[in-house]
GROMACS .gro file of C-alpha atoms in nm:
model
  451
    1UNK     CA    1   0.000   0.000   0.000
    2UNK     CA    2   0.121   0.371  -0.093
    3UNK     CA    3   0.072   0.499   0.259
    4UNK     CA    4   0.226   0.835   0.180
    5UNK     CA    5   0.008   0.929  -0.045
    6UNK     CA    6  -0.267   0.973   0.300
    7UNK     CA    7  -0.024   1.259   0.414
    8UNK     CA    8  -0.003   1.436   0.064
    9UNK     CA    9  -0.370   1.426   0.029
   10UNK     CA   10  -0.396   1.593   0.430
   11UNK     CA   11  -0.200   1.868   0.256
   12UNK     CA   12  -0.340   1.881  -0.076
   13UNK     CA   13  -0.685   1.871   0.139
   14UNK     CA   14  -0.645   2.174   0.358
   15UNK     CA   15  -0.586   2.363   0.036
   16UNK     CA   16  -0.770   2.227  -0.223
   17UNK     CA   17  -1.071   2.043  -0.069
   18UNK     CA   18  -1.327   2.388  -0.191
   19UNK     CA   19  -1.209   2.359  -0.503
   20UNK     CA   20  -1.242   1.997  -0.610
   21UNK     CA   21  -1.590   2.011  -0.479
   22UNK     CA   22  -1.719   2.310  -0.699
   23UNK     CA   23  -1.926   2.074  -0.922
   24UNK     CA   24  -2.101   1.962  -0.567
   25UNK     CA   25  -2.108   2.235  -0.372
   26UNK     CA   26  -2.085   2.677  -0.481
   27UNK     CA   27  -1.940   2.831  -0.204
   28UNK     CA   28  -2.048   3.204  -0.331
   29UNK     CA   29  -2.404   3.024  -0.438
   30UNK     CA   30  -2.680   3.052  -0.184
   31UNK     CA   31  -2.876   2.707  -0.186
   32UNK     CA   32  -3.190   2.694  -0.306
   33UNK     CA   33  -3.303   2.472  -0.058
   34UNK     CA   34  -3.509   2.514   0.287
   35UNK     CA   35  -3.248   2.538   0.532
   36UNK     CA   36  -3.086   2.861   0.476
   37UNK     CA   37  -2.762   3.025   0.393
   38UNK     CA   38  -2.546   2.738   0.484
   39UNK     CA   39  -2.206   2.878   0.310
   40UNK     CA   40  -2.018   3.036   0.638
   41UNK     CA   41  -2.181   2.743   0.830
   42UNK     CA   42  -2.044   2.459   0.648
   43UNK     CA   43  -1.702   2.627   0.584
   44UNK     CA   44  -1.646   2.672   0.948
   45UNK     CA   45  -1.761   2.350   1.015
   46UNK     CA   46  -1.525   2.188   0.801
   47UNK     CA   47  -1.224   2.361   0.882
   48UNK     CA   48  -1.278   2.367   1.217
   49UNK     CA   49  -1.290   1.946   1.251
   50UNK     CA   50  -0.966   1.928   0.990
   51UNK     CA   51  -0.830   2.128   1.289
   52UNK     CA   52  -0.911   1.923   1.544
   53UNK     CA   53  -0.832   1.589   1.334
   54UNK     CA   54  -0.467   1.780   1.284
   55UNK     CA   55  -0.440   1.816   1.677
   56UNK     CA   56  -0.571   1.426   1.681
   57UNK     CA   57  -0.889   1.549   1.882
   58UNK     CA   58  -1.092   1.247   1.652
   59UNK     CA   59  -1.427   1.261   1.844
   60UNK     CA   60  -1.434   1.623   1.802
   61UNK     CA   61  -1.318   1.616   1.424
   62UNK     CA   62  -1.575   1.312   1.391
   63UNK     CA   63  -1.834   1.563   1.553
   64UNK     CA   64  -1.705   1.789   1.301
   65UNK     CA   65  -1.761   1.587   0.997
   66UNK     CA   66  -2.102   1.433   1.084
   67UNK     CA   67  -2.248   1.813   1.116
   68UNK     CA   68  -2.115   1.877   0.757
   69UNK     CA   69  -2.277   1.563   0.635
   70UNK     CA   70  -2.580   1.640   0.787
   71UNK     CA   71  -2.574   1.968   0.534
   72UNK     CA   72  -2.479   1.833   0.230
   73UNK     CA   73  -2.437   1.450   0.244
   74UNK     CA   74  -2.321   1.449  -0.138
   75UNK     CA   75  -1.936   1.576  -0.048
   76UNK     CA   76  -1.732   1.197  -0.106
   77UNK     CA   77  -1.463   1.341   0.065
   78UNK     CA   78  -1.690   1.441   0.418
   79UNK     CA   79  -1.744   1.040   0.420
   80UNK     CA   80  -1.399   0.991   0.401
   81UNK     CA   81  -1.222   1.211   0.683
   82UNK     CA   82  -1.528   1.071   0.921
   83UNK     CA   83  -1.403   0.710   0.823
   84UNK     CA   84  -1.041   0.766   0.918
   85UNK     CA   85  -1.174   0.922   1.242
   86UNK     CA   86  -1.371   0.667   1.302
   87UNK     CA   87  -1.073   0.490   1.300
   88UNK     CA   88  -0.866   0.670   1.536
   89UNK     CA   89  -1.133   0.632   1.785
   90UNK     CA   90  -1.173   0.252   1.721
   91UNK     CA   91  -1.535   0.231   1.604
   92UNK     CA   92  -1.473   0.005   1.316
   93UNK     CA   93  -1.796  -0.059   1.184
   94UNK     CA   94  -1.889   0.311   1.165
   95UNK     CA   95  -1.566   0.377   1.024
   96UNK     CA   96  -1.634   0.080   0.750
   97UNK     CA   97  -1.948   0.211   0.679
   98UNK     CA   98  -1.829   0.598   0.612
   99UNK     CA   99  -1.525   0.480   0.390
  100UNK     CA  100  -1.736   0.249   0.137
  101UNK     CA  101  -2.016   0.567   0.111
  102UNK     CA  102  -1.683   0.749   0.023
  103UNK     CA  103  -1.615   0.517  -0.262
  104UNK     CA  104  -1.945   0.446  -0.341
  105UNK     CA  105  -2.021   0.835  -0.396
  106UNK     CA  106  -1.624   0.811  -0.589
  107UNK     CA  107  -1.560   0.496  -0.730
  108UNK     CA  108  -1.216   0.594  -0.922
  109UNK     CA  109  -1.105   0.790  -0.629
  110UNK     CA  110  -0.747   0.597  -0.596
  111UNK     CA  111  -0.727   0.786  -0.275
  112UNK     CA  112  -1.039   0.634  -0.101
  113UNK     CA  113  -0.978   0.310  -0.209
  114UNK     CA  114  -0.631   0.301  -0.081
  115UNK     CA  115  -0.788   0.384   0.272
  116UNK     CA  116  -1.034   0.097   0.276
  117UNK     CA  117  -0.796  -0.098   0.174
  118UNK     CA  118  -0.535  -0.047   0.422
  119UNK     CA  119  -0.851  -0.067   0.664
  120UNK     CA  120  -0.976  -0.442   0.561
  121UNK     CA  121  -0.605  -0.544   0.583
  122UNK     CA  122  -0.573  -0.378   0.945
  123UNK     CA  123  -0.868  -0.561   1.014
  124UNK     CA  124  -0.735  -0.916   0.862
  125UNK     CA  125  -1.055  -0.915   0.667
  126UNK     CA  126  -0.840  -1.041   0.320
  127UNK     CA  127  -1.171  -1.133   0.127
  128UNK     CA  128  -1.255  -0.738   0.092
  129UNK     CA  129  -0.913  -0.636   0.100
  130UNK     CA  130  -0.853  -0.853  -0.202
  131UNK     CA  131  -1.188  -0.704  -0.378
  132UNK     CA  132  -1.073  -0.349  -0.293
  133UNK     CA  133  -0.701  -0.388  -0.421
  134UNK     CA  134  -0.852  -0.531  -0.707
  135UNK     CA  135  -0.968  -0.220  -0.804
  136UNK     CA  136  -0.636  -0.046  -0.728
  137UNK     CA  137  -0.414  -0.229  -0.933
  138UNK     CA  138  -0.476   0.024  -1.265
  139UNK     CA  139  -0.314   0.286  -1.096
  140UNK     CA  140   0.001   0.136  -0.959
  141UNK     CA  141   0.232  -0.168  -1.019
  142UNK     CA  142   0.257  -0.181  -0.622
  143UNK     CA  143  -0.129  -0.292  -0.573
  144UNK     CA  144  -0.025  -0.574  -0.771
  145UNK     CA  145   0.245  -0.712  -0.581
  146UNK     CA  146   0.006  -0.644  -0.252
  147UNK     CA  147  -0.232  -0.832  -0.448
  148UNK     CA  148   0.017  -1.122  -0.483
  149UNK     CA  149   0.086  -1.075  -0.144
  150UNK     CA  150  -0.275  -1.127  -0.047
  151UNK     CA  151  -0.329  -1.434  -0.238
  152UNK     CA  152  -0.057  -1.624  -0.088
  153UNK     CA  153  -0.207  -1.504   0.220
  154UNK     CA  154  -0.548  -1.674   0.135
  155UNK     CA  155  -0.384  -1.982  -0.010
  156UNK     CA  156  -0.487  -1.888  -0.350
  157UNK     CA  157  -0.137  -2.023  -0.489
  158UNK     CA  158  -0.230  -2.062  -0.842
  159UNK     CA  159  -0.331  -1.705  -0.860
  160UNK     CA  160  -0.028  -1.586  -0.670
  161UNK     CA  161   0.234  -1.726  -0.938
  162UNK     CA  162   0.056  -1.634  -1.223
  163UNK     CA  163   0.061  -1.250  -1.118
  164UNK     CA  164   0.419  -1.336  -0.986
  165UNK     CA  165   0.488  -1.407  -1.348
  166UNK     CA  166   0.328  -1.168  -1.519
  167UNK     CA  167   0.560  -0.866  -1.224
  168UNK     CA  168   0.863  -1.052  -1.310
  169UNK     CA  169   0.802  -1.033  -1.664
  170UNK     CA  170   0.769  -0.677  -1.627
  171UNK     CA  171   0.971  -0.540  -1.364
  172UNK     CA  172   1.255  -0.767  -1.346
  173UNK     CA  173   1.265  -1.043  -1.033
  174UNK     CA  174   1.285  -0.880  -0.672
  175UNK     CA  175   1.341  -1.075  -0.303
  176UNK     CA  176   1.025  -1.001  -0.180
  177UNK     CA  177   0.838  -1.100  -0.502
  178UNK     CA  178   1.064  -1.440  -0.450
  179UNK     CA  179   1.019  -1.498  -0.090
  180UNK     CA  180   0.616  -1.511  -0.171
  181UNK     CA  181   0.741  -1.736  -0.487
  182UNK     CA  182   0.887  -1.982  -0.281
  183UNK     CA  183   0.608  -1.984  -0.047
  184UNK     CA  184   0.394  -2.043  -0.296
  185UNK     CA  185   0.588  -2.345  -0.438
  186UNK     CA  186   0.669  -2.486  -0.096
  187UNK     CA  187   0.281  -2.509   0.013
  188UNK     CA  188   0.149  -2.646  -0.374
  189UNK     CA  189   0.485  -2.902  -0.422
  190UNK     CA  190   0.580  -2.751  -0.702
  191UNK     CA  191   0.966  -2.802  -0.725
  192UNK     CA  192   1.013  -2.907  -1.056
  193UNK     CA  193   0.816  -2.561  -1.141
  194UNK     CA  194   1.040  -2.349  -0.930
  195UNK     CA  195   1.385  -2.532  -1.096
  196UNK     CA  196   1.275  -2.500  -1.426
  197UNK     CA  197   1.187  -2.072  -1.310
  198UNK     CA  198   1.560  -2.063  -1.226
  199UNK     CA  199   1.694  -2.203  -1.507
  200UNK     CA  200   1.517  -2.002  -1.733
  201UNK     CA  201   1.673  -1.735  -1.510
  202UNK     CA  202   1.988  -1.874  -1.557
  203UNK     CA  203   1.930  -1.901  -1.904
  204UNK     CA  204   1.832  -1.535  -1.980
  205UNK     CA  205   2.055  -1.343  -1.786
  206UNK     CA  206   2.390  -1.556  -1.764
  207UNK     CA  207   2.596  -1.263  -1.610
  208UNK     CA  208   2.394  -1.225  -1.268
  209UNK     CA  209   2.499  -1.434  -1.023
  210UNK     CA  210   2.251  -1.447  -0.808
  211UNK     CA  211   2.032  -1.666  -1.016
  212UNK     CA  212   2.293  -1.928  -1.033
  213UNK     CA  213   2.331  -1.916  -0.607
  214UNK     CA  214   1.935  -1.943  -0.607
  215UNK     CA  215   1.963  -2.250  -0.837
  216UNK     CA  216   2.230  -2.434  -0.686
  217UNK     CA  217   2.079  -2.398  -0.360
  218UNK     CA  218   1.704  -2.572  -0.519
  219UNK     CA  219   1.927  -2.821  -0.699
  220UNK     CA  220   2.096  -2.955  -0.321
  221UNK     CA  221   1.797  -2.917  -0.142
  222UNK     CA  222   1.660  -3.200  -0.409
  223UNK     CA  223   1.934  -3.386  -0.394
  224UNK     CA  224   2.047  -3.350  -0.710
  225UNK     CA  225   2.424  -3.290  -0.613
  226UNK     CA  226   2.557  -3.348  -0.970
  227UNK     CA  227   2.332  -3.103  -1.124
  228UNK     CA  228   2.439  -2.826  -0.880
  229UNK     CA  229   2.788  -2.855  -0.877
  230UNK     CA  230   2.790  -2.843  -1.261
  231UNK     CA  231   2.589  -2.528  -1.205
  232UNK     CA  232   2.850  -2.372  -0.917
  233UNK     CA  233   3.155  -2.478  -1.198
  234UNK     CA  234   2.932  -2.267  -1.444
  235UNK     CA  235   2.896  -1.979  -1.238
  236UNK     CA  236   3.262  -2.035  -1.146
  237UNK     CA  237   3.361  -2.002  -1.541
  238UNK     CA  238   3.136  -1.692  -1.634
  239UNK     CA  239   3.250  -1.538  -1.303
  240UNK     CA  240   3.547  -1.617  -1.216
  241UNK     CA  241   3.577  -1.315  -0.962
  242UNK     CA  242   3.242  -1.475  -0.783
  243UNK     CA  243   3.325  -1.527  -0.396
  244UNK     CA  244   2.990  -1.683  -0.246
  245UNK     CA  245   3.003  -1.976  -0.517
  246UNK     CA  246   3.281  -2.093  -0.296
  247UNK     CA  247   3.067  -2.153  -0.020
  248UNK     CA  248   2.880  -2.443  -0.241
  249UNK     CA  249   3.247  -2.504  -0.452
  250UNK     CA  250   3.437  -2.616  -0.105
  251UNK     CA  251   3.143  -2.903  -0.016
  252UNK     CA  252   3.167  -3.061  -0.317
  253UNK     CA  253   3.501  -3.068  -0.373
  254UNK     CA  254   3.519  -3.227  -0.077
  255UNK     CA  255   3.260  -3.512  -0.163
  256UNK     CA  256   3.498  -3.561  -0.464
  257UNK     CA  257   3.799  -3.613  -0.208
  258UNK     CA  258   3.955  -3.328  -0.438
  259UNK     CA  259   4.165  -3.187  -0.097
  260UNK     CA  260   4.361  -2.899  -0.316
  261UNK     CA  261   4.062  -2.761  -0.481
  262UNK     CA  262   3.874  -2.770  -0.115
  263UNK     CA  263   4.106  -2.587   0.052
  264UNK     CA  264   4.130  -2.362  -0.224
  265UNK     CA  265   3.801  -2.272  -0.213
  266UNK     CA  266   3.804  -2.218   0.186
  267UNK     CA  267   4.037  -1.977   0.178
  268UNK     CA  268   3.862  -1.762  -0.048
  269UNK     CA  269   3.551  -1.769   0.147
  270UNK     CA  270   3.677  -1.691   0.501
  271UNK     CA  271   3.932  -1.429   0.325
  272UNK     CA  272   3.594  -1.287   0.181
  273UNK     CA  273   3.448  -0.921   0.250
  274UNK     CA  274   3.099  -1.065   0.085
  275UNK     CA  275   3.034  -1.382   0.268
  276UNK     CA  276   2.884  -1.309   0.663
  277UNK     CA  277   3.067  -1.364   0.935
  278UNK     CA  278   2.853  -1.699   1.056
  279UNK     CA  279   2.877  -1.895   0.702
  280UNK     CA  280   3.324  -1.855   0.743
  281UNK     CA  281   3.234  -2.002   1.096
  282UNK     CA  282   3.051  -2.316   0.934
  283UNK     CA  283   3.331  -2.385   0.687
  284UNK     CA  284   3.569  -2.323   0.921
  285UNK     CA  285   3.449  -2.584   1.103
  286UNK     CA  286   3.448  -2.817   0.841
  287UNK     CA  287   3.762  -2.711   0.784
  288UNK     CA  288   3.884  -2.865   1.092
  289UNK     CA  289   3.645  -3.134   1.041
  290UNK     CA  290   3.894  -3.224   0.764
  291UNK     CA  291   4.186  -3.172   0.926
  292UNK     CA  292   4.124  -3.377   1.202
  293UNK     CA  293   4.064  -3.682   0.962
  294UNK     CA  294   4.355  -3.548   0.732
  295UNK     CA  295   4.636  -3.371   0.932
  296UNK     CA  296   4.857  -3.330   0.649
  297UNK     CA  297   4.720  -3.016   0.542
  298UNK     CA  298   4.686  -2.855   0.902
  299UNK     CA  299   4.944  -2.568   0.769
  300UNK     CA  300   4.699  -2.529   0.528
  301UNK     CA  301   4.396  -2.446   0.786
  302UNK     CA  302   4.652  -2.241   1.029
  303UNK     CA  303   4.679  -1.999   0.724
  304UNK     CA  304   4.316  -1.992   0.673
  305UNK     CA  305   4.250  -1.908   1.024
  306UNK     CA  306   4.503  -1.630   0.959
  307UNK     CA  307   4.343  -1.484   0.702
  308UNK     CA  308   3.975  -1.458   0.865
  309UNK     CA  309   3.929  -1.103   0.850
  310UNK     CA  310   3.923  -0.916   1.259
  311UNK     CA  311   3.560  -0.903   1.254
  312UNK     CA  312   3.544  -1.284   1.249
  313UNK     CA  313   3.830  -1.347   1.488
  314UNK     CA  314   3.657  -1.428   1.835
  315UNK     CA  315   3.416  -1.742   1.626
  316UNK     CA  316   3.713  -1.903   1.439
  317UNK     CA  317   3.961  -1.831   1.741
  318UNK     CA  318   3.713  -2.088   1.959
  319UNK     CA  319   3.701  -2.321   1.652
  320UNK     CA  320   4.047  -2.347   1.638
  321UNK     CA  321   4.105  -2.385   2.079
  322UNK     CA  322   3.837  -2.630   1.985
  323UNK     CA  323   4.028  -2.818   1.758
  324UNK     CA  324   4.374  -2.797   1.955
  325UNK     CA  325   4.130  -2.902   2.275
  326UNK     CA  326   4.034  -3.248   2.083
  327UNK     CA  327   4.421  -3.297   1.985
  328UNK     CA  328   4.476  -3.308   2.363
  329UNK     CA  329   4.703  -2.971   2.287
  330UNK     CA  330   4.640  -2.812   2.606
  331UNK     CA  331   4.896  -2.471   2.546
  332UNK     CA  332   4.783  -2.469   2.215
  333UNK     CA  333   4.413  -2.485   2.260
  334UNK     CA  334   4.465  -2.188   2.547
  335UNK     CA  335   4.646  -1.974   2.346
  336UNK     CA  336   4.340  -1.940   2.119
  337UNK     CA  337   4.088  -1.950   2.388
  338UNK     CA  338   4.246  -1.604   2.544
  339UNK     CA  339   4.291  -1.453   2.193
  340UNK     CA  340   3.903  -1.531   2.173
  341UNK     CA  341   3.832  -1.385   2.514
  342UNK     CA  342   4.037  -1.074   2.414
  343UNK     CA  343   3.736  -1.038   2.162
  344UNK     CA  344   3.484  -1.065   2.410
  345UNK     CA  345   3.566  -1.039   2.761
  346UNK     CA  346   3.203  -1.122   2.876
  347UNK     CA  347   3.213  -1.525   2.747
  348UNK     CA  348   3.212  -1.671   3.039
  349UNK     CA  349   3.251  -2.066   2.892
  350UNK     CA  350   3.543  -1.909   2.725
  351UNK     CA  351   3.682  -1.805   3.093
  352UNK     CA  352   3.602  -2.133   3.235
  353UNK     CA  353   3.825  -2.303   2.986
  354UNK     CA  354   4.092  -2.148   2.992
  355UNK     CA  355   4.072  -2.155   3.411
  356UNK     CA  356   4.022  -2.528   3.362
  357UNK     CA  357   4.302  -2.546   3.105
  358UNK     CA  358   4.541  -2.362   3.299
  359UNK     CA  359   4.467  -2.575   3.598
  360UNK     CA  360   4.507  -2.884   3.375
  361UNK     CA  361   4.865  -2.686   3.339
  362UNK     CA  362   4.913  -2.639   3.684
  363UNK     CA  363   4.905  -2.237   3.654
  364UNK     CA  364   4.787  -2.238   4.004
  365UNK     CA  365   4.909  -1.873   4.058
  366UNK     CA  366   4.795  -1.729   3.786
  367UNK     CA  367   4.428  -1.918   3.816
  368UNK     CA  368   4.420  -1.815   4.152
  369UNK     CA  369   4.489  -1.437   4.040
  370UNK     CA  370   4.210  -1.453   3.742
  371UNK     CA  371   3.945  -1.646   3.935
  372UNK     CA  372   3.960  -1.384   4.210
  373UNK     CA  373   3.898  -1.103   3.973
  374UNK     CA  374   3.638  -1.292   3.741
  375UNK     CA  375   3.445  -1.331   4.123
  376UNK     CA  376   3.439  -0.999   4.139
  377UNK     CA  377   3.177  -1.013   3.811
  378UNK     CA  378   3.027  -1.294   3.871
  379UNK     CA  379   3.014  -1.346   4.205
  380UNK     CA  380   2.733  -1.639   4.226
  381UNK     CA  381   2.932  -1.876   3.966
  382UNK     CA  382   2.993  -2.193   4.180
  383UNK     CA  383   3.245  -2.280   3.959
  384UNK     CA  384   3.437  -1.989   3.977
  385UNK     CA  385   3.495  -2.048   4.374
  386UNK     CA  386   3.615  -2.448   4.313
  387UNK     CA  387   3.822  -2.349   4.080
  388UNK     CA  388   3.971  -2.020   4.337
  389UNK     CA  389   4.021  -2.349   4.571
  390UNK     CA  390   4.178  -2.586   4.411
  391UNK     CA  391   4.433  -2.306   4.311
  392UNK     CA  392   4.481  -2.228   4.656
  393UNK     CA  393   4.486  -2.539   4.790
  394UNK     CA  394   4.766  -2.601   4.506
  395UNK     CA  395   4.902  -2.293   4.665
  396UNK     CA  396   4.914  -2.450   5.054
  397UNK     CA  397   4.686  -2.192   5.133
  398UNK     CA  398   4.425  -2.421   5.307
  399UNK     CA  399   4.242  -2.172   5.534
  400UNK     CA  400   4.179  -1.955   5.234
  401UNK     CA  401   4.052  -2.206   4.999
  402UNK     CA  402   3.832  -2.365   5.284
  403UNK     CA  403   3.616  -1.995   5.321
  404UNK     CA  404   3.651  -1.954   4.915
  405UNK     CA  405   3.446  -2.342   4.903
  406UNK     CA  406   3.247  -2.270   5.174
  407UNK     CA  407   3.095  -1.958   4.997
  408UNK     CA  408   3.059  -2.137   4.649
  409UNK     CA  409   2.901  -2.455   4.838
  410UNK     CA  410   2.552  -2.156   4.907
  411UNK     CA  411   2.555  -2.107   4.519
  412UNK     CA  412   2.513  -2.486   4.414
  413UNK     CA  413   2.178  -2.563   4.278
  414UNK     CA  414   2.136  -2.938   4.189
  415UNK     CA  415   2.448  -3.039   4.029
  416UNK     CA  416   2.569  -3.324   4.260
  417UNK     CA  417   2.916  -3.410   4.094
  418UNK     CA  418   3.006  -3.010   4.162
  419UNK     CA  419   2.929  -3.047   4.491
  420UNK     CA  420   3.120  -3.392   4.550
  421UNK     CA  421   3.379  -3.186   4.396
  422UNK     CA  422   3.367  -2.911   4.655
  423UNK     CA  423   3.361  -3.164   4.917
  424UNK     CA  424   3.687  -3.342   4.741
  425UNK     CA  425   3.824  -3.041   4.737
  426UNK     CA  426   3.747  -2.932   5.149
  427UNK     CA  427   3.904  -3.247   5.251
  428UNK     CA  428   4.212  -3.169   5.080
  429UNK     CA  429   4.217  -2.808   5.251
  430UNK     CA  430   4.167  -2.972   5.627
  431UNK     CA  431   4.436  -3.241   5.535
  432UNK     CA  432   4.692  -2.983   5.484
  433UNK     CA  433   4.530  -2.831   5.842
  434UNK     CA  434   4.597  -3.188   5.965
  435UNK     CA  435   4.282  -3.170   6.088
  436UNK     CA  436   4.175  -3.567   5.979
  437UNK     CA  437   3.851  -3.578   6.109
  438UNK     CA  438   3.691  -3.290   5.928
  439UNK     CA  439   3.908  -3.443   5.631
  440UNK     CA  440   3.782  -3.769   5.639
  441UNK     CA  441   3.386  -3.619   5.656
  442UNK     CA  442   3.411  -3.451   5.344
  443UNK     CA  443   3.595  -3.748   5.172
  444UNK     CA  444   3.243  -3.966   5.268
  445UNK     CA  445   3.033  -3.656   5.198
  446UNK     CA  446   3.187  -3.674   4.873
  447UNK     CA  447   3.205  -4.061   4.795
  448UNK     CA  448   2.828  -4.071   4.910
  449UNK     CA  449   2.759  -3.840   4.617
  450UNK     CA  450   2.971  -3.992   4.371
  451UNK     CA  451   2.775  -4.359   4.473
   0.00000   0.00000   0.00000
């Protein structure tokens, strides 16, 4: 719907309303009627409810409006400032009811029309909005597309395409026309029509390369692998600058076992200023996927990860700790893990790995240092205070990692190995106290959790 055009006519209104109503009603005529001179009446009348409708007063501009009517009921336009009061002030029906006599008194008003329908489709009422916009369409290509819009709405699929067609014959294809395309195609079956749409997409524009992504992306989603990378290799050949075809290019090269051309590929996309951020996260995880099974060409993914652009860094920094983590490469894996919290200090899984990793490491200084501060934010993380512990404890500071445990014990909340872990870690603290008794109840504390 053109929903500017309400504010140009408001302008055009206050000016011009007299004038486009000489045929109706003389202003410098007396009437010939019973009831008088009417002229200064109505005038003030009218001006005075656009007033209050421009101050949003709508019961008085409603007031307003139904006093002029009640003079000369013939004005179309009378009808239709009521209606959109009537709006305002939620009486539906009445407004309804004053916007068709609007129409019905100016059928080829484009204006009126345009109001009732943007009222039926406030209303969800899509059987008269569909009427209405029916008889909007001559004056603007948009009523079509709401048109399409509508029937997709109402399930009317058959109708939808075919004024689908007949836009993108016209106007060239558009994203929203497609998204009520595939819609369309989804909800009737219709695959085979919606490949055959793209090829002869494909077919009549060869140097857009958006038609070949679309394609390729209908040909895997039916399977038909073969046919889609022979379309990627095409797009590939008529554009050979084309980055996002490498995000289809790298899976089936890999499917082919063809390594070199895979890796080729993966470079380009999570080098690439085109492709978002999340998409060089999935291949990058393939990536190492790959790797993992082929560790010959791990130089090869170290220089990919070195080429992900800074914007990227903190999601491919935590694939590649990741990867290091399942290659038991514990200073490895926490080198990228603190890169990745340089990115963003507030991951706190990130934190917990690399305090876990650095305990695995026996840090125990420098874990008792960072888990102090990272209390200080988040100072109802139970983990956060075993970890403090076991550093201390590590540390032979017993009495201080007894009150750190006995805090974090309060912040437990059904996690029973945690808390056999606490206990573990209490009876260490009291045997470095020597104090064996209090040691040996935490040891059963903990064992009866573990059982």
């Amino acid at each position: 719907m053109k929903r500017n055009i309400y504010i140009l006519f408001f302008l055009f209104g206050m000016f011009l309303l007299p004038q486009i109503n000489y045929a109706q009603v003389d202003f410098n005529k007396l009437p010939d009627d019973d009831l008088g001179n009417n002229e200064d009446a109505f005038q003030e009348l009218f001006y005075e409810a656009l007033k209050q409708k421009s101050i949003e007063n709508f019961d008085r501009a409603a007031e307003g409006f139904q006093k002029c009517i009640a003079l000369n009921q013939s004005i179309p336009v009378l009808h239709f400032e009521l209606g959109k009061s009537y709006y305002k002030l939620k009486n539906y029906n009445a407004a309804e009811e004053s916007l068709k006599k609007a129409v019905d008194l100016e059928p080829d008003n484009e204006w009126f029309l345009d109001e009732l329908y943007g009222f039926y489709a406030g209303q969800n009422d899509l059987d008269n909005a569909i009427k209405t916009v029916k008889q909007l369409v001559s004056y603007h290509p948009d009523y079509k597309e709401d048109l399409a819009s509508l029937y997709v709405k109402t399930k009317r699929y058959d109708e939808a395409l075919l004024l689908l067609d007949e836009l993108d014959t016209e106007f060239g294809v558009s994203i929203d026309r497609d998204r009520m395309r595939n819609i369309a195609y989804e909800a009737t079956g219709r695959k085979k029509d919606q490949i055959e749409n793209l090829e002869s997409r494909v077919e009549n524009n060869p140097d857009k390369e958006s038609n070949y992504l679309a394609l390729i992306f209908r040909y895997s989603e039916n399977n038909n692998k073969e046919k889609a990378f022979e379309t990627a290799k095409e797009l590939l050949e008529n554009n050979p600058n084309s980055q996002l075809v490498h995000l289809a290019l790298y899976k089936f090269y890999l499917d082919e076992n063809n390594a070199d051309k895979a890796i080729e590929s993966m470079k380009v996309v999570v080098q690439s200023t085109q492709i978002k951020p999340e998409a060089k996260v999935k291949v990058l995880s393939d990536f190492v996927n790959f790797v993992k099974q082929n560790p010959q060409y791990e130089s090869d993914l170290l220089e990919a990860t070195a080429l992900v652009t800074e914007e990227d860094n903190e999601k491919s920094l935590l694939e590649m700790g990741q990867y290091y983590l399942s290659k038991n490469n514990k200073t490895k894996a926490l080198e990228y893990f603190e890169k990745a919290l340089e990115q963003d200090s507030n991951n706190f899984a990130v934190l917990k790995n690399i305090l876990l990793l650095k305990i695995d490491l026996q840090d125990f200084k420098v874990v008792e240092a960072e888990s102090s501060v990272a209390l200080e934010k988040y100072p109802s993380q139970p983990l956060l205070y075993l970890v403090n512990g076991v550093a201390l404890n590590n540390l032979n500071q017993p009495k201080e990692a007894i009150e750190a445990l006995e805090i974090g014990l309060d912040y437990i909340i059904d996690d029973a190995r945690m808390e056999a872990d606490f206990y573990n870690q209490l009876s260490k603290a009291y045997t470095l106290l020597n104090n064996t008794a209090k040691a040996q109840t935490f040891s059963d504390k903990a064992q009866q959790l573990k059982n």
